[in-house]
Short mmCIF file of C-alpha atoms in Angstrom, two decimals:
data_model
loop_
_atom_site.label_atom_id
_atom_site.label_comp_id
_atom_site.label_asym_id
_atom_site.label_seq_id
_atom_site.Cartn_x
_atom_site.Cartn_y
_atom_site.Cartn_z
CA MET T 1 96.20 15.80 -30.60
CA ASP T 2 98.50 13.98 -32.96
CA ARG T 3 96.77 13.16 -36.21
CA LYS T 4 97.97 11.37 -39.35
CA ARG T 5 98.11 13.96 -42.18
CA TYR T 6 97.56 11.78 -45.25
CA LEU T 7 94.74 13.84 -47.02
CA HIS T 8 95.38 16.18 -49.92
CA LYS T 9 93.88 19.61 -49.78
CA SER T 10 91.78 18.79 -52.89
CA HIS T 11 89.66 16.60 -50.59
CA ILE T 12 88.21 19.86 -49.22
CA LEU T 13 86.05 20.19 -52.45
CA PRO T 14 84.01 17.02 -52.35
CA PHE T 15 83.92 17.26 -48.45
CA ILE T 16 82.23 20.70 -48.49
CA VAL T 17 80.08 20.26 -51.58
CA MET T 18 78.59 16.99 -50.46
CA ALA T 19 78.05 18.28 -46.94
CA SER T 20 75.94 21.19 -48.26
CA LEU T 21 73.59 19.18 -50.48
CA GLY T 22 71.23 18.39 -47.58
CA PRO T 23 67.56 19.12 -46.94
CA LYS T 24 67.99 22.65 -48.17
CA VAL T 25 68.26 21.26 -51.72
CA LEU T 26 64.54 20.45 -51.42
CA THR T 27 63.33 23.61 -49.60
CA LEU T 28 65.58 26.52 -50.47
CA PRO T 29 63.61 27.89 -53.50
CA ARG T 30 60.44 28.11 -51.33
CA ASP T 31 62.23 29.55 -48.36
CA VAL T 32 63.94 32.34 -50.31
CA SER T 33 60.98 33.10 -52.52
CA CYS T 34 58.90 33.84 -49.47
CA TYR T 35 61.12 36.86 -48.95
CA ALA T 36 62.56 37.93 -52.27
CA GLY T 37 59.97 36.63 -54.72
CA ASN T 38 61.18 36.50 -58.35
CA ASP T 39 64.46 38.15 -57.15
CA SER T 40 65.40 35.05 -55.19
CA TRP T 41 68.32 34.37 -57.44
CA LEU T 42 69.85 37.64 -56.32
CA SER T 43 69.55 36.41 -52.65
CA VAL T 44 71.53 33.35 -53.64
CA ILE T 45 74.33 35.50 -55.10
CA LEU T 46 74.38 37.75 -52.06
CA GLY T 47 74.32 34.96 -49.50
CA GLY T 48 76.81 33.00 -51.40
CA THR T 49 79.28 35.88 -51.55
CA ALA T 50 78.96 36.27 -47.85
CA VAL T 51 79.77 32.59 -47.23
CA LEU T 52 82.69 32.84 -49.70
CA ILE T 53 84.13 35.60 -47.44
CA LEU T 54 83.49 33.50 -44.35
CA THR T 55 85.25 30.59 -45.99
CA TRP T 56 88.42 32.46 -46.59
CA MET T 57 88.13 33.70 -42.98
CA ILE T 58 87.87 30.17 -41.44
CA TYR T 59 90.66 28.97 -43.55
CA TRP T 60 92.94 31.77 -42.30
CA ILE T 61 92.00 30.75 -38.80
CA MET T 62 92.88 27.16 -39.47
CA MET T 63 96.25 28.27 -40.97
CA ASN T 64 96.94 29.94 -37.62
CA TYR T 65 96.06 26.79 -35.62
CA PRO T 66 97.33 23.94 -37.99
CA GLU T 67 97.28 21.28 -35.22
CA LEU T 68 93.81 22.00 -33.89
CA ASN T 69 90.32 21.41 -35.17
CA LEU T 70 87.63 23.97 -34.97
CA SER T 71 86.20 22.75 -31.63
CA GLN T 72 89.66 22.91 -30.08
CA ILE T 73 89.96 26.47 -31.38
CA PHE T 74 86.81 27.33 -29.53
CA GLU T 75 88.70 26.53 -26.26
CA ALA T 76 91.81 28.41 -27.39
CA SER T 77 89.77 31.46 -28.24
CA PHE T 78 87.07 31.66 -25.59
CA GLY T 79 88.87 30.00 -22.61
CA ARG T 80 88.35 26.59 -21.06
CA PHE T 81 84.83 27.11 -19.61
CA PHE T 82 83.21 28.98 -22.47
CA GLY T 83 85.14 26.81 -24.96
CA LYS T 84 83.78 23.58 -23.47
CA LEU T 85 80.28 25.09 -23.23
CA THR T 86 80.46 26.00 -26.94
CA MET T 87 81.42 22.38 -27.77
CA VAL T 88 78.55 21.00 -25.71
CA LEU T 89 75.98 23.36 -27.45
CA PHE T 90 77.48 22.67 -30.84
CA GLY T 91 77.35 18.91 -30.25
CA LEU T 92 73.67 18.99 -29.20
CA PHE T 93 72.84 21.14 -32.18
CA ASN T 94 74.66 18.92 -34.59
CA VAL T 95 72.98 15.75 -33.32
CA PHE T 96 69.54 17.30 -33.28
CA ALA T 97 69.98 18.61 -36.86
CA LEU T 98 71.12 15.22 -37.96
CA GLY T 99 67.99 13.60 -36.43
CA MET T 100 65.67 16.10 -38.22
CA SER T 101 67.47 15.61 -41.50
CA LEU T 102 67.15 11.83 -41.22
CA ARG T 103 63.47 12.16 -40.55
CA ILE T 104 62.81 14.39 -43.60
CA PHE T 105 64.89 11.93 -45.67
CA ALA T 106 62.93 8.84 -44.53
CA ASP T 107 59.66 10.62 -45.04
CA ASN T 108 60.40 11.66 -48.68
CA ILE T 109 61.82 8.24 -49.51
CA SER T 110 58.62 6.51 -48.14
CA LEU T 111 56.51 8.93 -50.05
CA TYR T 112 58.12 9.01 -53.52
CA LEU T 113 60.16 5.88 -53.79
CA LEU T 114 59.82 2.99 -51.15
CA ASP T 115 56.18 3.51 -50.13
CA LYS T 116 55.90 -0.16 -48.82
CA THR T 117 59.21 -0.10 -46.80
CA PRO T 118 58.87 0.92 -43.12
CA ASP T 119 60.75 4.19 -42.37
CA THR T 120 62.40 2.62 -39.41
CA VAL T 121 64.22 0.30 -41.80
CA ILE T 122 65.27 3.16 -44.10
CA LYS T 123 66.63 5.23 -41.18
CA GLY T 124 68.27 2.07 -39.58
CA LEU T 125 70.18 1.18 -42.80
CA LEU T 126 71.51 4.65 -43.24
CA VAL T 127 72.63 4.82 -39.66
CA LEU T 128 74.37 1.47 -39.78
CA LEU T 129 76.21 2.53 -42.99
CA CYS T 130 77.43 5.70 -41.32
CA ILE T 131 78.59 3.84 -38.23
CA TYR T 132 80.71 1.44 -40.36
CA ALA T 133 82.36 4.30 -42.20
CA LEU T 134 82.96 6.33 -39.00
CA LEU T 135 84.61 3.35 -37.38
CA LYS T 136 86.93 2.88 -40.44
CA GLY T 137 88.00 6.60 -40.16
CA ILE T 138 88.65 9.66 -42.27
CA GLY T 139 90.45 7.77 -45.05
CA THR T 140 87.39 5.62 -45.81
CA ILE T 141 85.08 8.66 -45.52
CA THR T 142 87.04 10.79 -48.07
CA THR T 143 87.40 7.74 -50.47
CA THR T 144 83.58 7.33 -50.32
CA LEU T 145 82.99 10.96 -50.98
CA ASN T 146 85.41 10.89 -53.93
CA ILE T 147 83.35 8.10 -55.49
CA LEU T 148 79.94 9.67 -54.80
CA PHE T 149 80.85 13.27 -55.70
CA PRO T 150 81.14 13.13 -59.52
CA ALA T 151 78.20 10.81 -59.87
CA THR T 152 75.97 13.06 -57.76
CA LEU T 153 76.87 16.18 -59.82
CA ILE T 154 76.24 14.41 -63.11
CA PHE T 155 72.76 13.18 -62.19
CA LEU T 156 71.89 16.46 -60.43
CA PHE T 157 72.85 18.57 -63.43
CA ILE T 158 70.86 16.27 -65.78
CA LEU T 159 67.81 16.61 -63.66
CA LEU T 160 68.07 20.37 -63.42
CA LEU T 161 68.55 20.77 -67.28
CA LEU T 162 65.59 18.68 -68.33
CA PRO T 163 62.86 21.12 -67.28
CA TRP T 164 64.45 24.02 -69.30
CA ASN T 165 61.82 23.71 -72.12
CA LYS T 166 59.15 24.66 -69.66
CA ALA T 167 61.00 27.78 -68.43
CA GLU T 168 59.36 31.22 -68.86
CA SER T 169 61.82 34.12 -68.69
CA GLY T 170 59.06 36.53 -67.86
CA ASN T 171 58.83 34.97 -64.41
CA LEU T 172 61.99 36.82 -63.43
CA LEU T 173 60.60 40.21 -64.17
CA PRO T 174 60.51 42.91 -62.97
CA VAL T 175 63.88 42.85 -61.23
CA LEU T 176 64.14 44.41 -57.78
CA HIS T 177 60.56 45.42 -57.92
CA GLU T 178 60.37 45.68 -54.11
CA GLY T 179 63.89 46.98 -53.58
CA ILE T 180 66.99 45.42 -52.16
CA LEU T 181 65.66 44.68 -48.59
CA PRO T 182 63.72 41.49 -49.50
CA VAL T 183 66.86 40.19 -51.26
CA VAL T 184 68.87 40.75 -48.10
CA LYS T 185 66.25 39.05 -45.97
CA GLY T 186 66.14 36.01 -48.24
CA SER T 187 69.97 35.70 -48.29
CA HIS T 188 70.07 34.31 -44.72
CA HIS T 189 68.45 31.09 -45.96
CA VAL T 190 71.28 30.83 -48.50
CA ILE T 191 73.78 31.21 -45.74
CA ASN T 192 72.04 28.51 -43.82
CA ALA T 193 72.16 26.17 -46.85
CA LEU T 194 75.91 26.85 -47.27
CA SER T 195 76.71 26.88 -43.51
CA THR T 196 78.60 23.59 -43.63
CA PHE T 197 81.49 25.57 -45.03
CA PHE T 198 82.85 25.63 -41.45
CA PHE T 199 83.34 21.89 -41.63
CA ILE T 200 86.62 22.84 -43.23
CA GLY T 201 87.71 23.36 -39.59
CA TYR T 202 87.52 19.53 -39.01
CA ILE T 203 89.29 18.26 -42.07
CA THR T 204 92.25 20.62 -42.15
CA PRO T 205 94.08 18.84 -39.22
CA TYR T 206 94.21 15.71 -41.53
CA ILE T 207 95.66 17.62 -44.61
CA ARG T 208 99.36 17.28 -45.32
CA ASP T 209 100.01 20.81 -46.68
CA LEU T 210 97.43 23.54 -45.92
CA LYS T 211 99.08 26.10 -48.19
CA GLY T 212 96.78 26.89 -51.11
CA GLY T 213 93.86 24.82 -49.64
CA GLY T 214 91.73 28.05 -49.34
CA LEU T 215 91.44 27.90 -53.16
CA TRP T 216 89.83 24.48 -52.94
CA GLY T 217 87.48 25.77 -50.30
CA ALA T 218 86.52 28.74 -52.41
CA ALA T 219 85.99 26.35 -55.38
CA ALA T 220 83.62 24.29 -53.34
CA ILE T 221 81.54 27.31 -52.34
CA GLY T 222 81.58 28.66 -55.96
CA LEU T 223 80.29 25.31 -57.17
CA LEU T 224 77.50 25.27 -54.50
CA ILE T 225 76.55 28.85 -55.37
CA PHE T 226 76.09 27.76 -58.96
CA ILE T 227 74.06 24.62 -58.01
CA TYR T 228 71.67 26.50 -55.65
CA LEU T 229 71.38 29.41 -58.12
CA TRP T 230 70.35 27.01 -60.89
CA ILE T 231 67.90 25.24 -58.65
CA VAL T 232 66.21 28.49 -57.45
CA LEU T 233 66.21 29.89 -61.12
CA MET T 234 64.62 26.77 -62.52
CA CYS T 235 61.93 26.68 -59.95
CA ILE T 236 60.98 30.35 -60.50
CA LEU T 237 61.21 30.03 -64.27
CA VAL T 238 58.99 26.90 -64.35
CA PHE T 239 56.56 27.67 -61.51
CA GLY T 240 56.80 31.41 -60.87
CA ALA T 241 57.68 32.89 -57.50
CA ALA T 242 54.10 32.85 -56.08
CA GLU T 243 53.63 29.13 -56.83
CA THR T 244 57.13 28.23 -55.52
CA THR T 245 56.32 29.68 -52.14
CA ARG T 246 53.23 27.35 -51.88
CA LEU T 247 55.22 24.18 -52.70
CA LEU T 248 56.47 21.96 -49.71
CA TYR T 249 59.46 20.65 -51.75
CA PRO T 250 59.85 22.70 -54.94
CA THR T 251 62.85 20.72 -56.20
CA ILE T 252 60.95 17.40 -56.04
CA THR T 253 57.88 19.01 -57.71
CA LEU T 254 60.24 20.29 -60.41
CA SER T 255 61.53 16.73 -61.02
CA LYS T 256 57.84 15.53 -61.16
CA SER T 257 57.23 17.80 -64.04
CA ILE T 258 59.72 15.88 -66.10
CA GLN T 259 58.53 13.00 -68.15
CA LEU T 260 61.13 10.25 -68.85
CA ARG T 261 60.55 7.49 -71.48
CA ALA T 262 63.32 5.24 -70.06
CA GLN T 263 61.96 2.02 -68.56
CA LEU T 264 64.43 2.08 -65.71
CA PHE T 265 62.86 5.24 -64.21
CA GLU T 266 59.06 5.50 -64.92
CA ARG T 267 58.99 8.91 -63.18
CA ALA T 268 61.71 11.50 -62.95
CA GLU T 269 61.20 11.96 -59.13
CA SER T 270 62.38 8.36 -58.78
CA LEU T 271 65.68 9.43 -60.23
CA MET T 272 65.62 12.52 -57.98
CA MET T 273 65.10 10.28 -55.00
CA THR T 274 67.95 8.02 -56.05
CA VAL T 275 70.28 11.11 -56.06
CA TRP T 276 68.66 12.24 -52.80
CA ILE T 277 69.59 8.85 -51.10
CA VAL T 278 73.28 9.32 -52.04
CA ASN T 279 73.28 12.97 -50.93
CA THR T 280 71.65 12.25 -47.60
CA PHE T 281 74.14 9.48 -46.89
CA ALA T 282 77.03 11.71 -47.59
CA VAL T 283 75.62 14.62 -45.55
CA THR T 284 74.84 12.32 -42.54
CA LEU T 285 78.30 10.78 -42.80
CA ILE T 286 80.15 14.11 -42.91
CA ALA T 287 78.03 15.69 -40.20
CA SER T 288 78.48 12.68 -37.96
CA PHE T 289 82.23 12.82 -38.48
CA VAL T 290 82.22 16.45 -37.36
CA ALA T 291 80.10 15.63 -34.39
CA VAL T 292 82.55 12.88 -33.34
CA GLU T 293 85.48 15.18 -33.81
CA ASN T 294 83.69 17.70 -31.56
CA MET T 295 83.16 15.04 -28.91
CA LYS T 296 86.80 13.92 -29.03
CA ALA T 297 87.92 17.60 -28.50
CA LEU T 298 85.31 17.90 -25.71
CA PHE T 299 86.51 14.96 -23.73
CA GLY T 300 90.23 15.18 -24.84
CA THR T 301 90.42 11.68 -26.17
CA GLU T 302 91.08 9.88 -29.39
CA LYS T 303 88.93 6.89 -28.48
CA LYS T 304 85.82 7.23 -30.56
CA ARG T 305 84.03 3.83 -30.78
CA MET T 306 81.59 4.42 -27.85
CA MET T 307 81.09 8.00 -29.00
CA ILE T 308 80.01 6.87 -32.40
CA TYR T 309 77.56 4.28 -31.02
CA VAL T 310 76.00 6.73 -28.54
CA GLN T 311 75.76 9.59 -31.00
CA MET T 312 74.25 7.54 -33.85
CA THR T 313 71.78 5.94 -31.51
CA ALA T 314 70.64 9.44 -30.38
CA VAL T 315 70.34 10.54 -34.07
CA TYR T 316 68.20 7.39 -34.87
CA LEU T 317 65.87 8.07 -31.85
CA LEU T 318 65.51 11.79 -32.55
CA ALA T 319 64.42 10.98 -36.11
CA HIS T 320 61.30 9.34 -34.75
CA ILE T 321 60.08 12.21 -32.55
CA PRO T 322 58.21 14.76 -34.77
CA ARG T 323 55.30 13.03 -36.56
CA SER T 324 53.64 16.18 -37.92
CA ILE T 325 55.07 17.99 -41.04
CA ALA T 326 54.08 21.32 -39.47
CA VAL T 327 56.05 20.48 -36.31
CA GLN T 328 59.06 19.45 -38.49
CA GLN T 329 58.97 22.75 -40.32
CA ARG T 330 58.80 24.72 -37.07
CA ILE T 331 61.79 22.76 -35.68
CA PHE T 332 63.77 23.38 -38.80
CA ARG T 333 63.22 27.14 -38.36
CA TYR T 334 64.72 26.88 -34.89
CA VAL T 335 67.62 24.87 -36.37
CA ASP T 336 68.15 27.64 -39.02
CA ILE T 337 68.35 30.24 -36.24
CA ALA T 338 70.92 28.05 -34.29
CA THR T 339 72.93 27.57 -37.58
CA LEU T 340 73.32 31.37 -37.99
CA GLY T 341 74.56 31.53 -34.43
CA VAL T 342 77.20 28.91 -35.17
CA VAL T 343 78.16 30.85 -38.36
CA MET T 344 78.62 34.04 -36.37
CA LEU T 345 81.24 32.39 -34.26
CA ILE T 346 83.64 32.46 -37.23
CA PRO T 347 84.12 36.21 -37.37
CA ALA T 348 84.38 36.30 -33.54
CA ILE T 349 87.20 33.67 -33.59
CA ALA T 350 88.91 35.45 -36.42
CA GLY T 351 88.87 38.75 -34.51
CA ILE T 352 90.24 37.08 -31.42
CA THR T 353 93.00 35.36 -33.45
CA LEU T 354 93.91 38.67 -35.09
CA LEU T 355 94.21 40.44 -31.72
CA LYS T 356 96.42 37.64 -30.46
CA LYS T 357 98.67 37.90 -33.44
CA ARG T 358 99.02 41.67 -33.05
CA LYS T 359 99.69 41.39 -29.35
CA LYS T 360 102.32 38.70 -29.98
CA SER T 361 104.02 40.77 -32.70
CA LYS T 362 104.16 43.88 -30.38
CA SER T 363 105.57 41.88 -27.47
CA SER T 364 108.17 40.12 -29.56
CA PRO T 365 111.64 41.72 -29.81
CA GLU T 366 112.55 43.39 -33.10
#
């Protein structure tokens, strides 16, 4: 497909960082602490390092297929039948995950910020904003992200620094008291949180010059590792590992422990929810863009208007299905498993690409 290449490789940074600040921002400390306890910060480092390697791997793949997005590479690597099947499964997974994320977003906004506003209105407004940006195209999407990115980071770091006076360093001791295995087990949640690294495969076809873009991808993952490491550390330092495992949304509880005197925000969780609104809009927008790109590759067309309407309607409807929090948590466990499946496609594609390159070099005359 012929695409206009008018994006700079630096756009990879806000694209990947904003895509990864989704629901896991609220739940990662609890998820990792259930396995690694007070060593959860080591799980973040271990899982983040694995994702950093996978990021270099996917960028190498994209350099070998500069005209294709990741969904098109599925077909090039696995053949027409299995490639199309992978696109269908990935599309269903992406839309389903979007619906669940939208549901959690609306529930939290209704609970902590807009308690008198119907959640159908909250979901509907977010979906309409995403539809508008998707119709405008990748240029509008990246411009929006460039505006939201610095503001989000500033407010997020302020919120994460404020509880420092309540931190107790003793909550991190003893280190590795149960060995390395719990740390390894907890790292898969970190990989899930950073799994949107493969979204690189959907923005590279729009970048003018791919050379050196891997550094921007690595910078994005490095920044995300720092953010999630700080979130997990602060939750453990303030609450302790045992208490963190019992909290539904530790990050929100962390913000509730902050007392602000400013009249604009009576409670710190109101500021956290404001940041959360921006984050969720960015995550939904980016993931929806990826889903549309996947559908375009599946049907072999650049006509996207009807795809956008159908997809976002499905996302809106799916966000109304699970009414119970317990059911939502169970569904998200299944989504986590599916996410790891998608992540494992990257080494497989890299291996196939390497074999093709070696076969081509052997068959080419010297």
